[in-house]
PDB file of N, CA and C in Angstrom:
ATOM      1  N   MET A1325      85.842  86.624 109.593  1.00 65.00           N
ATOM      2  CA  MET A1325      85.924  88.067 109.561  1.00 65.00           C
ATOM      3  C   MET A1325      86.530  88.506 108.224  1.00 65.00           C
ATOM      4  N   LEU A1326      85.918  89.438 107.567  1.00 77.00           N
ATOM      5  CA  LEU A1326      86.410  89.940 106.290  1.00 77.00           C
ATOM      6  C   LEU A1326      87.506  90.973 106.511  1.00 77.00           C
ATOM      7  N   PRO A1327      88.477  91.038 105.609  1.00 90.00           N
ATOM      8  CA  PRO A1327      89.508  92.071 105.733  1.00 90.00           C
ATOM      9  C   PRO A1327      88.917  93.459 105.478  1.00 90.00           C
ATOM     10  N   ILE A1328      89.539  94.458 106.048  1.00 95.00           N
ATOM     11  CA  ILE A1328      89.079  95.840 105.856  1.00 95.00           C
ATOM     12  C   ILE A1328      89.247  96.235 104.394  1.00 95.00           C
ATOM     13  N   VAL A1329      90.409  95.959 103.848  1.00 96.00           N
ATOM     14  CA  VAL A1329      90.705  96.173 102.425  1.00 96.00           C
ATOM     15  C   VAL A1329      91.196  94.823 101.901  1.00 96.00           C
ATOM     16  N   PRO A1330      90.474  94.203 100.965  1.00 93.00           N
ATOM     17  CA  PRO A1330      90.789  92.830 100.551  1.00 93.00           C
ATOM     18  C   PRO A1330      92.167  92.629  99.917  1.00 93.00           C
ATOM     19  N   VAL A1331      92.732  93.660  99.294  1.00 97.00           N
ATOM     20  CA  VAL A1331      94.013  93.506  98.613  1.00 97.00           C
ATOM     21  C   VAL A1331      95.068  94.332  99.333  1.00 97.00           C
ATOM     22  N   CYS A1332      96.174  93.667  99.733  1.00 96.00           N
ATOM     23  CA  CYS A1332      97.298  94.360 100.363  1.00 96.00           C
ATOM     24  C   CYS A1332      98.575  93.682  99.888  1.00 96.00           C
ATOM     25  N   GLU A1333      99.367  94.392  99.106  1.00 97.00           N
ATOM     26  CA  GLU A1333     100.562  93.837  98.470  1.00 97.00           C
ATOM     27  C   GLU A1333     101.803  94.649  98.858  1.00 97.00           C
ATOM     28  N   PRO A1334     102.963  93.994  98.905  1.00 97.00           N
ATOM     29  CA  PRO A1334     104.195  94.738  99.161  1.00 97.00           C
ATOM     30  C   PRO A1334     104.559  95.621  97.967  1.00 97.00           C
ATOM     31  N   ALA A1335     104.890  96.856  98.241  1.00 96.00           N
ATOM     32  CA  ALA A1335     105.448  97.828  97.289  1.00 96.00           C
ATOM     33  C   ALA A1335     104.517  98.253  96.155  1.00 96.00           C
ATOM     34  N   VAL A1336     104.119  97.338  95.267  1.00 96.00           N
ATOM     35  CA  VAL A1336     103.375  97.722  94.060  1.00 96.00           C
ATOM     36  C   VAL A1336     102.215  96.751  93.846  1.00 96.00           C
ATOM     37  N   TYR A1337     101.072  97.298  93.431  1.00 97.00           N
ATOM     38  CA  TYR A1337      99.923  96.471  93.057  1.00 97.00           C
ATOM     39  C   TYR A1337      99.576  96.786  91.613  1.00 97.00           C
ATOM     40  N   ARG A1338      99.505  95.774  90.791  1.00 96.00           N
ATOM     41  CA  ARG A1338      99.214  95.963  89.365  1.00 96.00           C
ATOM     42  C   ARG A1338      97.892  95.310  88.954  1.00 96.00           C
ATOM     43  N   GLY A1339      97.063  94.998  89.932  1.00 96.00           N
ATOM     44  CA  GLY A1339      95.779  94.364  89.650  1.00 96.00           C
ATOM     45  C   GLY A1339      94.723  95.367  89.233  1.00 96.00           C
ATOM     46  N   ASP A1340      93.467  94.930  89.239  1.00 96.00           N
ATOM     47  CA  ASP A1340      92.391  95.775  88.747  1.00 96.00           C
ATOM     48  C   ASP A1340      91.382  96.198  89.820  1.00 96.00           C
ATOM     49  N   GLN A1341      91.666  95.917  91.075  1.00 96.00           N
ATOM     50  CA  GLN A1341      90.764  96.362  92.149  1.00 96.00           C
ATOM     51  C   GLN A1341      90.816  97.882  92.277  1.00 96.00           C
ATOM     52  N   GLU A1342      89.674  98.491  92.551  1.00 94.00           N
ATOM     53  CA  GLU A1342      89.639  99.946  92.722  1.00 94.00           C
ATOM     54  C   GLU A1342      90.227 100.389  94.058  1.00 94.00           C
ATOM     55  N   CYS A1343      90.009  99.586  95.084  1.00 96.00           N
ATOM     56  CA  CYS A1343      90.534  99.897  96.412  1.00 96.00           C
ATOM     57  C   CYS A1343      91.549  98.833  96.809  1.00 96.00           C
ATOM     58  N   TYR A1344      92.714  99.268  97.214  1.00 98.00           N
ATOM     59  CA  TYR A1344      93.767  98.325  97.596  1.00 98.00           C
ATOM     60  C   TYR A1344      94.799  99.030  98.477  1.00 98.00           C
ATOM     61  N   CYS A1345      95.632  98.225  99.122  1.00 98.00           N
ATOM     62  CA  CYS A1345      96.724  98.746  99.939  1.00 98.00           C
ATOM     63  C   CYS A1345      98.052  98.196  99.441  1.00 98.00           C
ATOM     64  N   THR A1346      99.086  98.988  99.619  1.00 98.00           N
ATOM     65  CA  THR A1346     100.458  98.523  99.460  1.00 98.00           C
ATOM     66  C   THR A1346     101.198  98.928 100.727  1.00 98.00           C
ATOM     67  N   TYR A1347     102.352  98.318 100.950  1.00 98.00           N
ATOM     68  CA  TYR A1347     103.132  98.675 102.136  1.00 98.00           C
ATOM     69  C   TYR A1347     104.618  98.587 101.846  1.00 98.00           C
ATOM     70  N   ASN A1348     105.382  99.322 102.635  1.00 98.00           N
ATOM     71  CA  ASN A1348     106.832  99.262 102.585  1.00 98.00           C
ATOM     72  C   ASN A1348     107.356  99.479 104.009  1.00 98.00           C
ATOM     73  N   ALA A1349     108.553  98.962 104.256  1.00 96.00           N
ATOM     74  CA  ALA A1349     109.111  99.052 105.603  1.00 96.00           C
ATOM     75  C   ALA A1349     110.610  99.319 105.548  1.00 96.00           C
ATOM     76  N   THR A1350     111.089 100.003 106.565  1.00 96.00           N
ATOM     77  CA  THR A1350     112.511 100.221 106.782  1.00 96.00           C
ATOM     78  C   THR A1350     112.872  99.555 108.090  1.00 96.00           C
ATOM     79  N   GLU A1351     113.969  98.813 108.107  1.00 93.00           N
ATOM     80  CA  GLU A1351     114.435  98.166 109.331  1.00 93.00           C
ATOM     81  C   GLU A1351     115.577  98.985 109.921  1.00 93.00           C
ATOM     82  N   VAL A1352     115.471  99.294 111.210  1.00 93.00           N
ATOM     83  CA  VAL A1352     116.496 100.068 111.904  1.00 93.00           C
ATOM     84  C   VAL A1352     116.980  99.253 113.103  1.00 93.00           C
ATOM     85  N   PRO A1353     118.284  98.909 113.160  1.00 91.00           N
ATOM     86  CA  PRO A1353     118.767  98.168 114.319  1.00 91.00           C
ATOM     87  C   PRO A1353     118.615  99.004 115.585  1.00 91.00           C
ATOM     88  N   ALA A1354     118.290  98.319 116.706  1.00 86.00           N
ATOM     89  CA  ALA A1354     118.052  99.034 117.972  1.00 86.00           C
ATOM     90  C   ALA A1354     118.437  98.126 119.133  1.00 86.00           C
ATOM     91  N   GLY A1355     118.370  98.669 120.340  1.00 82.00           N
ATOM     92  CA  GLY A1355     118.634  97.889 121.541  1.00 82.00           C
ATOM     93  C   GLY A1355     120.048  97.353 121.583  1.00 82.00           C
ATOM     94  N   PHE A1356     121.021  98.213 121.323  1.00 83.00           N
ATOM     95  CA  PHE A1356     122.407  97.766 121.257  1.00 83.00           C
ATOM     96  C   PHE A1356     122.949  97.369 122.627  1.00 83.00           C
ATOM     97  N   GLY A1357     123.716  96.311 122.649  1.00 85.00           N
ATOM     98  CA  GLY A1357     124.441  95.852 123.819  1.00 85.00           C
ATOM     99  C   GLY A1357     125.546  94.925 123.356  1.00 85.00           C
ATOM    100  N   ASP A1358     126.701  95.011 123.948  1.00 86.00           N
ATOM    101  CA  ASP A1358     127.856  94.209 123.512  1.00 86.00           C
ATOM    102  C   ASP A1358     128.145  94.422 122.029  1.00 86.00           C
ATOM    103  N   ASP A1359     128.043  95.682 121.602  1.00 84.00           N
ATOM    104  CA  ASP A1359     128.352  96.085 120.219  1.00 84.00           C
ATOM    105  C   ASP A1359     127.481  95.433 119.153  1.00 84.00           C
ATOM    106  N   ALA A1360     126.287  95.012 119.506  1.00 85.00           N
ATOM    107  CA  ALA A1360     125.397  94.391 118.532  1.00 85.00           C
ATOM    108  C   ALA A1360     123.946  94.783 118.821  1.00 85.00           C
ATOM    109  N   PRO A1361     123.109  94.881 117.783  1.00 86.00           N
ATOM    110  CA  PRO A1361     121.692  95.165 118.011  1.00 86.00           C
ATOM    111  C   PRO A1361     120.983  93.924 118.559  1.00 86.00           C
ATOM    112  N   HIS A1362     120.029  94.153 119.437  1.00 86.00           N
ATOM    113  CA  HIS A1362     119.238  93.056 119.998  1.00 86.00           C
ATOM    114  C   HIS A1362     117.756  93.178 119.625  1.00 86.00           C
ATOM    115  N   ALA A1363     117.455  94.172 118.828  1.00 88.00           N
ATOM    116  CA  ALA A1363     116.083  94.372 118.358  1.00 88.00           C
ATOM    117  C   ALA A1363     116.134  95.120 117.028  1.00 88.00           C
ATOM    118  N   VAL A1364     115.016  95.097 116.355  1.00 91.00           N
ATOM    119  CA  VAL A1364     114.864  95.848 115.109  1.00 91.00           C
ATOM    120  C   VAL A1364     113.616  96.705 115.231  1.00 91.00           C
ATOM    121  N   ARG A1365     113.761  97.972 114.914  1.00 92.00           N
ATOM    122  CA  ARG A1365     112.627  98.886 114.839  1.00 92.00           C
ATOM    123  C   ARG A1365     112.173  98.914 113.391  1.00 92.00           C
ATOM    124  N   TYR A1366     110.902  98.676 113.157  1.00 95.00           N
ATOM    125  CA  TYR A1366     110.351  98.694 111.804  1.00 95.00           C
ATOM    126  C   TYR A1366     109.570  99.988 111.604  1.00 95.00           C
ATOM    127  N   LEU A1367     109.961 100.771 110.624  1.00 97.00           N
ATOM    128  CA  LEU A1367     109.246 101.988 110.242  1.00 97.00           C
ATOM    129  C   LEU A1367     108.425 101.624 109.017  1.00 97.00           C
ATOM    130  N   ILE A1368     107.116 101.607 109.168  1.00 98.00           N
ATOM    131  CA  ILE A1368     106.250 101.031 108.142  1.00 98.00           C
ATOM    132  C   ILE A1368     105.288 102.080 107.591  1.00 98.00           C
ATOM    133  N   GLN A1369     105.064 102.003 106.284  1.00 98.00           N
ATOM    134  CA  GLN A1369     104.049 102.820 105.628  1.00 98.00           C
ATOM    135  C   GLN A1369     103.041 101.884 104.978  1.00 98.00           C
ATOM    136  N   LEU A1370     101.771 102.147 105.239  1.00 98.00           N
ATOM    137  CA  LEU A1370     100.671 101.449 104.578  1.00 98.00           C
ATOM    138  C   LEU A1370      99.973 102.479 103.703  1.00 98.00           C
ATOM    139  N   HIS A1371      99.877 102.200 102.413  1.00 98.00           N
ATOM    140  CA  HIS A1371      99.262 103.112 101.442  1.00 98.00           C
ATOM    141  C   HIS A1371      97.898 102.558 101.058  1.00 98.00           C
ATOM    142  N   TYR A1372      96.873 103.348 101.264  1.00 98.00           N
ATOM    143  CA  TYR A1372      95.503 102.955 100.906  1.00 98.00           C
ATOM    144  C   TYR A1372      95.076 103.778  99.699  1.00 98.00           C
ATOM    145  N   PHE A1373      94.827 103.105  98.574  1.00 97.00           N
ATOM    146  CA  PHE A1373      94.422 103.754  97.324  1.00 97.00           C
ATOM    147  C   PHE A1373      92.966 103.415  97.021  1.00 97.00           C
ATOM    148  N   CYS A1374      92.208 104.411  96.550  1.00 95.00           N
ATOM    149  CA  CYS A1374      90.805 104.202  96.217  1.00 95.00           C
ATOM    150  C   CYS A1374      90.324 105.349  95.325  1.00 95.00           C
ATOM    151  N   PRO A1375      89.121 105.215  94.746  1.00 93.00           N
ATOM    152  CA  PRO A1375      88.593 106.270  93.868  1.00 93.00           C
ATOM    153  C   PRO A1375      88.331 107.574  94.617  1.00 93.00           C
ATOM    154  N   LEU A1376      88.157 108.631  93.854  1.00 93.00           N
ATOM    155  CA  LEU A1376      87.932 109.953  94.442  1.00 93.00           C
ATOM    156  C   LEU A1376      86.593 110.085  95.156  1.00 93.00           C
ATOM    157  N   LEU A1377      85.575 109.356  94.727  1.00 90.00           N
ATOM    158  CA  LEU A1377      84.235 109.532  95.276  1.00 90.00           C
ATOM    159  C   LEU A1377      84.055 108.818  96.604  1.00 90.00           C
ATOM    160  N   GLY A1378      83.203 109.374  97.450  1.00 87.00           N
ATOM    161  CA  GLY A1378      82.838 108.721  98.703  1.00 87.00           C
ATOM    162  C   GLY A1378      83.652 109.190  99.898  1.00 87.00           C
ATOM    163  N   ASN A1379      83.113 108.911 101.074  1.00 89.00           N
ATOM    164  CA  ASN A1379      83.789 109.232 102.330  1.00 89.00           C
ATOM    165  C   ASN A1379      84.566 108.002 102.780  1.00 89.00           C
ATOM    166  N   LEU A1380      85.869 108.045 102.656  1.00 91.00           N
ATOM    167  CA  LEU A1380      86.703 106.891 102.957  1.00 91.00           C
ATOM    168  C   LEU A1380      87.386 106.985 104.320  1.00 91.00           C
ATOM    169  N   LEU A1381      87.171 108.079 105.053  1.00 92.00           N
ATOM    170  CA  LEU A1381      87.807 108.210 106.369  1.00 92.00           C
ATOM    171  C   LEU A1381      87.390 107.121 107.355  1.00 92.00           C
ATOM    172  N   PRO A1382      86.142 106.624 107.337  1.00 95.00           N
ATOM    173  CA  PRO A1382      85.827 105.507 108.231  1.00 95.00           C
ATOM    174  C   PRO A1382      86.706 104.274 107.973  1.00 95.00           C
ATOM    175  N   THR A1383      87.023 104.008 106.721  1.00 95.00           N
ATOM    176  CA  THR A1383      87.908 102.882 106.406  1.00 95.00           C
ATOM    177  C   THR A1383      89.314 103.150 106.913  1.00 95.00           C
ATOM    178  N   VAL A1384      89.791 104.382 106.754  1.00 96.00           N
ATOM    179  CA  VAL A1384      91.119 104.749 107.272  1.00 96.00           C
ATOM    180  C   VAL A1384      91.151 104.563 108.786  1.00 96.00           C
ATOM    181  N   ARG A1385      90.107 104.973 109.479  1.00 97.00           N
ATOM    182  CA  ARG A1385      90.050 104.821 110.941  1.00 97.00           C
ATOM    183  C   ARG A1385      90.029 103.339 111.331  1.00 97.00           C
ATOM    184  N   GLN A1386      89.343 102.497 110.543  1.00 97.00           N
ATOM    185  CA  GLN A1386      89.344 101.055 110.808  1.00 97.00           C
ATOM    186  C   GLN A1386      90.755 100.477 110.641  1.00 97.00           C
ATOM    187  N   LEU A1387      91.458 100.918 109.604  1.00 97.00           N
ATOM    188  CA  LEU A1387      92.828 100.458 109.397  1.00 97.00           C
ATOM    189  C   LEU A1387      93.717 100.865 110.572  1.00 97.00           C
ATOM    190  N   GLN A1388      93.585 102.117 111.013  1.00 97.00           N
ATOM    191  CA  GLN A1388      94.381 102.587 112.151  1.00 97.00           C
ATOM    192  C   GLN A1388      94.107 101.748 113.398  1.00 97.00           C
ATOM    193  N   ALA A1389      92.845 101.491 113.682  1.00 97.00           N
ATOM    194  CA  ALA A1389      92.475 100.710 114.869  1.00 97.00           C
ATOM    195  C   ALA A1389      92.999  99.273 114.759  1.00 97.00           C
ATOM    196  N   ALA A1390      92.939  98.679 113.572  1.00 96.00           N
ATOM    197  CA  ALA A1390      93.415  97.310 113.385  1.00 96.00           C
ATOM    198  C   ALA A1390      94.931  97.223 113.574  1.00 96.00           C
ATOM    199  N   LEU A1391      95.659  98.219 113.104  1.00 96.00           N
ATOM    200  CA  LEU A1391      97.110  98.220 113.282  1.00 96.00           C
ATOM    201  C   LEU A1391      97.479  98.360 114.751  1.00 96.00           C
ATOM    202  N   LEU A1392      96.774  99.219 115.465  1.00 96.00           N
ATOM    203  CA  LEU A1392      97.011  99.369 116.906  1.00 96.00           C
ATOM    204  C   LEU A1392      96.713  98.053 117.625  1.00 96.00           C
ATOM    205  N   ALA A1393      95.610  97.420 117.278  1.00 96.00           N
ATOM    206  CA  ALA A1393      95.229  96.150 117.901  1.00 96.00           C
ATOM    207  C   ALA A1393      96.244  95.045 117.593  1.00 96.00           C
ATOM    208  N   ALA A1394      96.957  95.158 116.466  1.00 95.00           N
ATOM    209  CA  ALA A1394      97.958  94.164 116.080  1.00 95.00           C
ATOM    210  C   ALA A1394      99.300  94.395 116.779  1.00 95.00           C
ATOM    211  N   GLY A1395      99.388  95.440 117.612  1.00 95.00           N
ATOM    212  CA  GLY A1395     100.600  95.668 118.383  1.00 95.00           C
ATOM    213  C   GLY A1395     101.537  96.728 117.831  1.00 95.00           C
ATOM    214  N   PHE A1396     101.130  97.414 116.787  1.00 96.00           N
ATOM    215  CA  PHE A1396     101.936  98.502 116.249  1.00 96.00           C
ATOM    216  C   PHE A1396     101.573  99.805 116.956  1.00 96.00           C
ATOM    217  N   THR A1397     102.388 100.853 116.762  1.00 97.00           N
ATOM    218  CA  THR A1397     102.021 102.167 117.285  1.00 97.00           C
ATOM    219  C   THR A1397     100.810 102.678 116.502  1.00 97.00           C
ATOM    220  N   TYR A1398     100.067 103.614 117.106  1.00 97.00           N
ATOM    221  CA  TYR A1398      98.910 104.171 116.403  1.00 97.00           C
ATOM    222  C   TYR A1398      99.417 104.962 115.201  1.00 97.00           C
ATOM    223  N   PRO A1399      98.928 104.658 113.992  1.00 98.00           N
ATOM    224  CA  PRO A1399      99.460 105.278 112.782  1.00 98.00           C
ATOM    225  C   PRO A1399      99.073 106.749 112.620  1.00 98.00           C
ATOM    226  N   SER A1400     100.046 107.527 112.174  1.00 98.00           N
ATOM    227  CA  SER A1400      99.738 108.872 111.695  1.00 98.00           C
ATOM    228  C   SER A1400      99.122 108.706 110.308  1.00 98.00           C
ATOM    229  N   MET A1401      98.422 109.724 109.811  1.00 97.00           N
ATOM    230  CA  MET A1401      97.776 109.636 108.512  1.00 97.00           C
ATOM    231  C   MET A1401      98.071 110.897 107.713  1.00 97.00           C
ATOM    232  N   GLU A1402      98.495 110.691 106.472  1.00 97.00           N
ATOM    233  CA  GLU A1402      98.693 111.800 105.539  1.00 97.00           C
ATOM    234  C   GLU A1402      97.804 111.563 104.332  1.00 97.00           C
ATOM    235  N   ASP A1403      97.076 112.587 103.928  1.00 96.00           N
ATOM    236  CA  ASP A1403      96.253 112.511 102.720  1.00 96.00           C
ATOM    237  C   ASP A1403      97.128 112.932 101.543  1.00 96.00           C
ATOM    238  N   ALA A1404      97.526 111.967 100.723  1.00 97.00           N
ATOM    239  CA  ALA A1404      98.380 112.225  99.566  1.00 97.00           C
ATOM    240  C   ALA A1404      97.583 112.094  98.265  1.00 97.00           C
ATOM    241  N   SER A1405      96.281 112.347  98.345  1.00 96.00           N
ATOM    242  CA  SER A1405      95.398 112.224  97.187  1.00 96.00           C
ATOM    243  C   SER A1405      95.762 113.231  96.106  1.00 96.00           C
ATOM    244  N   ASP A1406      95.405 112.876  94.875  1.00 95.00           N
ATOM    245  CA  ASP A1406      95.562 113.793  93.759  1.00 95.00           C
ATOM    246  C   ASP A1406      94.375 113.583  92.809  1.00 95.00           C
ATOM    247  N   LEU A1407      94.436 114.134  91.628  1.00 95.00           N
ATOM    248  CA  LEU A1407      93.307 114.034  90.692  1.00 95.00           C
ATOM    249  C   LEU A1407      93.094 112.619  90.159  1.00 95.00           C
ATOM    250  N   ASP A1408      94.064 111.730  90.339  1.00 92.00           N
ATOM    251  CA  ASP A1408      93.922 110.341  89.881  1.00 92.00           C
ATOM    252  C   ASP A1408      93.180 109.468  90.881  1.00 92.00           C
ATOM    253  N   GLY A1409      93.115 109.901  92.149  1.00 95.00           N
ATOM    254  CA  GLY A1409      92.417 109.113  93.149  1.00 95.00           C
ATOM    255  C   GLY A1409      92.845 109.444  94.562  1.00 95.00           C
ATOM    256  N   ARG A1410      92.167 108.832  95.515  1.00 96.00           N
ATOM    257  CA  ARG A1410      92.508 109.014  96.925  1.00 96.00           C
ATOM    258  C   ARG A1410      93.714 108.152  97.258  1.00 96.00           C
ATOM    259  N   HIS A1411      94.570 108.680  98.117  1.00 97.00           N
ATOM    260  CA  HIS A1411      95.777 107.968  98.559  1.00 97.00           C
ATOM    261  C   HIS A1411      96.046 108.425  99.987  1.00 97.00           C
ATOM    262  N   TYR A1412      95.822 107.517 100.927  1.00 97.00           N
ATOM    263  CA  TYR A1412      96.090 107.800 102.332  1.00 97.00           C
ATOM    264  C   TYR A1412      97.331 107.020 102.742  1.00 97.00           C
ATOM    265  N   VAL A1413      98.256 107.695 103.403  1.00 98.00           N
ATOM    266  CA  VAL A1413      99.482 107.062 103.864  1.00 98.00           C
ATOM    267  C   VAL A1413      99.427 106.973 105.386  1.00 98.00           C
ATOM    268  N   LEU A1414      99.471 105.750 105.900  1.00 98.00           N
ATOM    269  CA  LEU A1414      99.509 105.523 107.341  1.00 98.00           C
ATOM    270  C   LEU A1414     100.945 105.147 107.707  1.00 98.00           C
ATOM    271  N   GLU A1415     101.518 105.858 108.675  1.00 98.00           N
ATOM    272  CA  GLU A1415     102.881 105.577 109.109  1.00 98.00           C
ATOM    273  C   GLU A1415     102.854 105.128 110.563  1.00 98.00           C
ATOM    274  N   PHE A1416     103.574 104.023 110.831  1.00 98.00           N
ATOM    275  CA  PHE A1416     103.572 103.466 112.180  1.00 98.00           C
ATOM    276  C   PHE A1416     104.855 102.684 112.404  1.00 98.00           C
ATOM    277  N   GLU A1417     105.041 102.214 113.634  1.00 96.00           N
ATOM    278  CA  GLU A1417     106.257 101.478 113.993  1.00 96.00           C
ATOM    279  C   GLU A1417     105.924 100.166 114.680  1.00 96.00           C
ATOM    280  N   GLY A1418     106.868  99.254 114.585  1.00 93.00           N
ATOM    281  CA  GLY A1418     106.810  97.989 115.292  1.00 93.00           C
ATOM    282  C   GLY A1418     108.212  97.627 115.735  1.00 93.00           C
ATOM    283  N   VAL A1419     108.329  96.714 116.676  1.00 83.00           N
ATOM    284  CA  VAL A1419     109.622  96.280 117.174  1.00 83.00           C
ATOM    285  C   VAL A1419     109.666  94.763 117.191  1.00 83.00           C
ATOM    286  N   GLY A1420     110.795  94.195 116.774  1.00 81.00           N
ATOM    287  CA  GLY A1420     110.964  92.753 116.806  1.00 81.00           C
ATOM    288  C   GLY A1420     112.357  92.402 117.303  1.00 81.00           C
ATOM    289  N   GLY A1421     112.516  91.196 117.791  1.00 73.00           N
ATOM    290  CA  GLY A1421     113.816  90.745 118.276  1.00 73.00           C
ATOM    291  C   GLY A1421     114.666  90.195 117.153  1.00 73.00           C
ATOM    292  N   ILE A1422     115.955  90.080 117.421  1.00 72.00           N
ATOM    293  CA  ILE A1422     116.902  89.509 116.475  1.00 72.00           C
ATOM    294  C   ILE A1422     117.301  88.133 116.981  1.00 72.00           C
ATOM    295  N   CYS A1423     117.214  87.152 116.121  1.00 56.00           N
ATOM    296  CA  CYS A1423     117.622  85.795 116.513  1.00 56.00           C
ATOM    297  C   CYS A1423     119.100  85.598 116.175  1.00 56.00           C
ATOM    298  N   GLY A1424     119.737  84.776 116.962  1.00 52.00           N
ATOM    299  CA  GLY A1424     121.116  84.408 116.654  1.00 52.00           C
ATOM    300  C   GLY A1424     122.044  85.232 117.397  1.00 52.00           C
TER     301      GLY A1424
END
């Protein structure tokens, strides 16, 4: 199976692909008991960058569906495009346990 967007890098991408994703996450301690967190809530942003031309919403919808299928919340979408290109921001959450 081919990836929806072949390039996905943390924070910054400096390559030459026209379409790519970057991501960033915030960790929030959660599920407190006995004065300690027992889970971590991840607040995640996936940024999809691509050229101005073309209808890219089908790709955004594929990304949203794939994230939901991977166990994350269904992502909200913000169009942060400007004259330099399309930029869609998908925001979603995940939860993980804390070891130790």
